[in-house]
CSV table of C-alpha atoms in Angstrom, one decimal:
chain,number,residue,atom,x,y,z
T,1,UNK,CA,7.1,-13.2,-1.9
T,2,UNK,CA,7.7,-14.7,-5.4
T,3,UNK,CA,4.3,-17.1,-6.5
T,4,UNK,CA,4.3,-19.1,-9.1
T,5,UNK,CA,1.0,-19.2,-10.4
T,6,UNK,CA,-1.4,-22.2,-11.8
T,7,UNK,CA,-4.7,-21.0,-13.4
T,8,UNK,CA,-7.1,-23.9,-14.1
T,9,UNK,CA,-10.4,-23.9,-15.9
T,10,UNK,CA,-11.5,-20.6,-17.5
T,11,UNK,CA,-12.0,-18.7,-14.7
T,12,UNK,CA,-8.5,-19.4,-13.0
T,13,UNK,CA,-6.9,-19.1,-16.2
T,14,UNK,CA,-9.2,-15.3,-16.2
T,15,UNK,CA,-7.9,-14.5,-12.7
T,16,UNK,CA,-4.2,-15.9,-13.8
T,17,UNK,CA,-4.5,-13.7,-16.7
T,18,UNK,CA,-5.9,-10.5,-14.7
T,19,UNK,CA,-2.7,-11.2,-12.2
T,20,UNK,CA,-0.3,-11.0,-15.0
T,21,UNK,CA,-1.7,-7.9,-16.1
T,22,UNK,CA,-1.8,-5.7,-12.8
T,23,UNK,CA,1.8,-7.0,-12.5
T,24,UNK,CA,3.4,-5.8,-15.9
T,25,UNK,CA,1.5,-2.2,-15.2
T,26,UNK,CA,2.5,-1.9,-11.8
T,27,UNK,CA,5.5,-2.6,-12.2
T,28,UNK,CA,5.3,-5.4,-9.7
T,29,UNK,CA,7.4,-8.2,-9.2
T,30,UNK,CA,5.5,-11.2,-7.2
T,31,UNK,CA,4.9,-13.5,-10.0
T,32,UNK,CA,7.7,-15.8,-10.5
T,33,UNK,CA,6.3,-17.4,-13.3
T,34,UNK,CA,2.5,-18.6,-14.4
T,35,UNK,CA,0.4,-21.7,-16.1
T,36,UNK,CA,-2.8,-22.1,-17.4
T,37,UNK,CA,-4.4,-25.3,-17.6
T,38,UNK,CA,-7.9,-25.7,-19.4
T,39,UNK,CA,-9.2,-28.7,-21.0
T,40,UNK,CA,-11.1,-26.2,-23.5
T,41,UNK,CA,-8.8,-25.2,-26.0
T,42,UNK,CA,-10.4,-21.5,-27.2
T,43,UNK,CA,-10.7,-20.5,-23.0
T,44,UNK,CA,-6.8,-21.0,-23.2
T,45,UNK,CA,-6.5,-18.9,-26.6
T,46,UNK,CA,-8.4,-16.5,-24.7
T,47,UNK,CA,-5.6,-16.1,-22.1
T,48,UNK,CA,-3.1,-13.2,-23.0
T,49,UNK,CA,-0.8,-12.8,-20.9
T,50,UNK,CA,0.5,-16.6,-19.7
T,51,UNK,CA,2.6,-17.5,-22.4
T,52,UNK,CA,1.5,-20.1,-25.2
T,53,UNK,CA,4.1,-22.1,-23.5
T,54,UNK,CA,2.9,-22.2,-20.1
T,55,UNK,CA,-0.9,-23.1,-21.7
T,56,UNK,CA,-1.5,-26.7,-21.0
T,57,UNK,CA,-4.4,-28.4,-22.9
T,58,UNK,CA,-5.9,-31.4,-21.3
T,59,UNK,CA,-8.2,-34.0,-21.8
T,60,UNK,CA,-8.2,-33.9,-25.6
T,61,UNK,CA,-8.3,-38.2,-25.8
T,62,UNK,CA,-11.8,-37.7,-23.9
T,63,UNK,CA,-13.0,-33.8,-24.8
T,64,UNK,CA,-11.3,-32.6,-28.2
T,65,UNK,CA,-10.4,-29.5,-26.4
T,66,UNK,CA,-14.2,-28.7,-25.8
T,67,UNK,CA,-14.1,-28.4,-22.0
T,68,UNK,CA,-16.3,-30.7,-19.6
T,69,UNK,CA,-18.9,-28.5,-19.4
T,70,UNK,CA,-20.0,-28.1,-15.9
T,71,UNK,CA,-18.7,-32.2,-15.2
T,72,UNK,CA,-16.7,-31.4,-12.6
T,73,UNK,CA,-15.9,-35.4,-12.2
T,74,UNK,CA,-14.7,-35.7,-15.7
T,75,UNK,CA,-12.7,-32.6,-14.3
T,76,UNK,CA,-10.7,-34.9,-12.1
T,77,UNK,CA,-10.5,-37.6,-14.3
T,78,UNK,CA,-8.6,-35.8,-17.0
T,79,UNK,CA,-6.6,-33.6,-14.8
T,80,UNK,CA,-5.5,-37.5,-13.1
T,81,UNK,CA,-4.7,-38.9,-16.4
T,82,UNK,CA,-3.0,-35.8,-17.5
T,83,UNK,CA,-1.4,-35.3,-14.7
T,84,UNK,CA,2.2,-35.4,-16.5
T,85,UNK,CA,1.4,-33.0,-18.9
T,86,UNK,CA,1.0,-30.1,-16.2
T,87,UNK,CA,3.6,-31.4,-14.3
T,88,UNK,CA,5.7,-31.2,-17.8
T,89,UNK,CA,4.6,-27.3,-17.9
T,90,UNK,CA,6.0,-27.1,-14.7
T,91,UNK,CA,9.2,-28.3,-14.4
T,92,UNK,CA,10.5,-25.6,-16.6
T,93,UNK,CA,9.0,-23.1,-13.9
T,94,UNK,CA,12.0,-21.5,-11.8
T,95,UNK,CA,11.5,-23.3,-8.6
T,96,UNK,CA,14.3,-21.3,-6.9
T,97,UNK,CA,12.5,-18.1,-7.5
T,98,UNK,CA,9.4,-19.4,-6.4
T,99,UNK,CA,8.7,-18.6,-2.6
T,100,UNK,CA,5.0,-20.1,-3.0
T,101,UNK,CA,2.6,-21.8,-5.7
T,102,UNK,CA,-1.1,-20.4,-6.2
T,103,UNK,CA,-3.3,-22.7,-7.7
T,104,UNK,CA,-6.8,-21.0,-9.0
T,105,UNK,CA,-9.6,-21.6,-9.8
T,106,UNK,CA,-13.4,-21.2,-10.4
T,107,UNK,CA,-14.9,-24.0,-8.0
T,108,UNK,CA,-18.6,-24.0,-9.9
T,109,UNK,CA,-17.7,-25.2,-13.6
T,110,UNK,CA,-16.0,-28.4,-15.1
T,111,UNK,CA,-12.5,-28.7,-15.0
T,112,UNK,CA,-11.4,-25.9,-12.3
T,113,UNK,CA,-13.7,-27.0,-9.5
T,114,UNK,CA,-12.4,-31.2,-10.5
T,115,UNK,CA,-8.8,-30.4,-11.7
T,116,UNK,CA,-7.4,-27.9,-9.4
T,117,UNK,CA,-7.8,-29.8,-6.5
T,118,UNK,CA,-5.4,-33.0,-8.2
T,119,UNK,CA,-3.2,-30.2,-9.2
T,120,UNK,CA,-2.8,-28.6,-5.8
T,121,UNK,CA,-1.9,-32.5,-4.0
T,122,UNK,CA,0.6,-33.2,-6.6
T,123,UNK,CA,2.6,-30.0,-6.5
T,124,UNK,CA,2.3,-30.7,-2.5
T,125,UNK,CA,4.1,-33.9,-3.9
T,126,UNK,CA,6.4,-32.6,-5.7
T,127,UNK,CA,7.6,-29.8,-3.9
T,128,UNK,CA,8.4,-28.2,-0.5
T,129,UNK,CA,7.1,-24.7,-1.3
T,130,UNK,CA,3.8,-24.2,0.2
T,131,UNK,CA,0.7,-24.8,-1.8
T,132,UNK,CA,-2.2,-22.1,-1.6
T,133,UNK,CA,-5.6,-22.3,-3.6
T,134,UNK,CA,-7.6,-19.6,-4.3
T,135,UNK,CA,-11.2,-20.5,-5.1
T,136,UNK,CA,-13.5,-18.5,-7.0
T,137,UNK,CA,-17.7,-19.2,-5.9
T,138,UNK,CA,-20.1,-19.3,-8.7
T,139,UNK,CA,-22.8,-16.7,-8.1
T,140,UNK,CA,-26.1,-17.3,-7.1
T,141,UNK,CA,-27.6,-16.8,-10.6
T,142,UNK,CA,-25.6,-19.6,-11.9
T,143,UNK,CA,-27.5,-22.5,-11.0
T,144,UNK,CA,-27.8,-25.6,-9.2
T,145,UNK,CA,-25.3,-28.0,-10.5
T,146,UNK,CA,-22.6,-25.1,-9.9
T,147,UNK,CA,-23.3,-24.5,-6.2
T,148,UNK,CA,-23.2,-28.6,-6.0
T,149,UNK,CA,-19.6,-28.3,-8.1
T,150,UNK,CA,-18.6,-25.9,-5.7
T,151,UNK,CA,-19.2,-27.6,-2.8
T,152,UNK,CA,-17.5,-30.8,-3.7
T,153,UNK,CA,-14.9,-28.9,-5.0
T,154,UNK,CA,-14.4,-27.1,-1.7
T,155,UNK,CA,-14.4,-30.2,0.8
T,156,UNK,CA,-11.3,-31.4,-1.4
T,157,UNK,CA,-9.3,-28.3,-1.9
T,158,UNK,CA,-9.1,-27.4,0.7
T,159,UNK,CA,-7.8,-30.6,2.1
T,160,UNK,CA,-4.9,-30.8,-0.7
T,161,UNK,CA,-3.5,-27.1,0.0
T,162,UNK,CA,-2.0,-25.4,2.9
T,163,UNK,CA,-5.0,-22.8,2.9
T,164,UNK,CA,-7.6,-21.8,0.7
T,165,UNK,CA,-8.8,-18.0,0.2
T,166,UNK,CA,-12.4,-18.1,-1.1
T,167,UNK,CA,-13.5,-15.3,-3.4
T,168,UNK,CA,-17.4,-14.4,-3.5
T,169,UNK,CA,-18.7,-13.9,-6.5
T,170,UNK,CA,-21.5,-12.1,-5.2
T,171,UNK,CA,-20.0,-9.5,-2.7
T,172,UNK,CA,-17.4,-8.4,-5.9
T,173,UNK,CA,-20.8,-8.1,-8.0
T,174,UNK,CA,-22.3,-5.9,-5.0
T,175,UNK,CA,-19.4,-3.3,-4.4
């Protein structure tokens, strides 16, 4: 199975990132082709391995490139208004390689837990591959306003994807 991969927010574009990585020293061949979306331009420097190409920057009318913090409603907004710009990054994916699309993200900050989720319903839109989400829990330790993020998050990704894996951030931190 070939994925074509969508990072958003820091830690999808991390995971993304990470992906790309075990792939090229593997020797592996399931990524099709990868994205990263951010609307804070130094967490998309920070990603190595997507190429500057694929790094889609947006929100900058309403942030600058400083992220929305842990707004994950500004999160939708921008990823809504922007909506052409990642759709821009993808159209020069190769669709006919792609057996599936992954979108990721961390569902406790800003623009992961409000973009990914607009992301996920419009590639539904777009096209007939199937849409999977793989959602990243904030840890305990992170705070209130993340565990709220993540549960808004989660009621409407998973309702814009064909299934959701959820990662625990805690059970990784304990093994």
């Amino acid at each position: 199975m070939k994925l074509a991969l969508v990072g958003v927010g820091q830690a999808g574009g991390k995971v993304v990132d990470a992906l790309l990585d075990y792939e090229r020293r593997s020797g592996g061949s399931f990524v099709a082709d990868a994205v990263a979306v951010n609307s804070a331009k130094a967490d998309l420097l920070g990603v190595r391995n997507v190429p500057p190409d694929r790094r889609v920057l947006i929100g900058q009318s309403r942030v600058k490139g400083h992220g929305v913090g842990a707004d994950n409603e500004l999160g939708v907004e921008i990823a809504r208004d922007d909506i052409g710009e990642v759709t821009g990054a993808l159209d020069s994916l190769p669709t006919h390689e792609v057996d599936a699309f992954l979108v990721v993200a961390g569902l406790g900050g800003g623009t992961g837990s409000g973009a990914a989720p607009v992301i996920a319903r419009r590639l539904g839109e777009l096209y007939t591959e199937p849409v999977y989400g793989l959602g990243v829990l904030p840890a305990r330790d992170e705070g209130g306003i993340y565990t709220l993020n993540a549960a808004r998050s989660f009621q409407t990704f998973v309702g814009e994807v064909d299934n959701l894996i959820v990662f625990d951030n805690d059970a990784w931190r304990e093994t």
